């Protein structure tokens, strides 16, 4: 009898709360996409050397993966509603596993592009398949901790990816990063098979799918490929760019018109037509764009200007992760207290101050200072982006929260996919402009440049070099310094974007705050009473 009495207690001791299991399935399913994106942006020079690639073709896998992710976001919601969480999740995780295997063993850029595109599409589809289920799985009295896991787990995956990308530079190897994706996908498959419940017919959405919307959005995505791949090298005036962008605008108009007329639209943009929803959506969208611009700019400064050791690069992105965790804690405990708008205001101010500081970053900037600044970047952006996204979902009737979420995240990810090549094109063109300005100063005999060149030649001759060698080496030094100065100015121009976007995010956050704190995550309901467990019949019943 003693064994009978202790069995329930032993079972409870080793049980894991359902919400923690679902959270793990979310982080390990969607997080690897963010992880790989940042890791690839940091270590792509190693991948380029490993595959013997030349030119900007190394950027193609990342560009196409981001675009595929954006397409997958609205499609995932459709599939999970039609077929249920379990089958949708397991099929998509298996597809993600296939993409990870292709990446790990890819022998050329074609396989790498295919693998990254599969990863992007399936991760995008998983995004709104599993995240809503995660939120619902949290008990009402601790639902605010959903924010901690989402920010530190998903947003933090980007920082962890950058950290591991820097590590891969140190060991001069990259395939092991993709093998980590294989491990996470296998874990998700095994655990998902065990814990995810089979859907009932009552849970499934039998409404007709917006097939026209799916078709148009797919065509828009395919048409966008050419301008994104060619923009950096050819510019907006290229025939590979502007005609396709014109077609995109026309198709986008058709898509919006079609989705405004159907009862079950793929991307219900009309759900955002309120100040509460629009202000929160602006916070999240601008926060996403800010992240892309900031990482592109500061990563370029570290690699091309300061040329810091790989160890310091790893530490740099570790501080980025620390900032994100701090933001997760702040949002977890203060979201219900002050609301999304106030958190967005704080985050926006941090970003604006940071942008002003980075305009003055230069060759003598302390790496310790940059450690602190990247931590504040993690705090500011994640605080505004995530609180804005959640504030959008909760901005009105909760029955339409899913509509607002899919609209926001579809727009956010499509604009995020577009902005990356635009930033690369901007940095490239500004670099050329600044270099030509410096070069003209040298050619036209600018007195200041001539004076510095003369001093350098005299110094080299004093070191024992001949006049001819001194002139050659001095001119070479001038060219090298001119190139560094030009790219530094290009990055400074990019950081102006941070200030402008930060101001836009601040205005949206103030607007969000003006509309009120809004709905909170935690419910004031009492904790559910513990159910009595019985593994064996009661002795009384046996009698």
mmCIF file of C-alpha atoms in Angstrom, residues 63 274 306 335 476 532:
data_model
loop_
_atom_site.group_PDB
_atom_site.id
_atom_site.type_symbol
_atom_site.label_atom_id
_atom_site.label_comp_id
_atom_site.label_asym_id
_atom_site.label_seq_id
_atom_site.Cartn_x
_atom_site.Cartn_y
_atom_site.Cartn_z
ATOM 1 C CA UNK A 63 18.793 37.124 -49.217
ATOM 2 C CA UNK A 274 -6.824 51.499 -35.961
ATOM 3 C CA UNK A 306 38.844 48.374 -36.255
ATOM 4 C CA UNK A 335 4.731 45.107 -19.708
ATOM 5 C CA UNK A 476 50.250 53.186 -51.060
ATOM 6 C CA UNK A 532 -6.088 14.483 -7.589
#
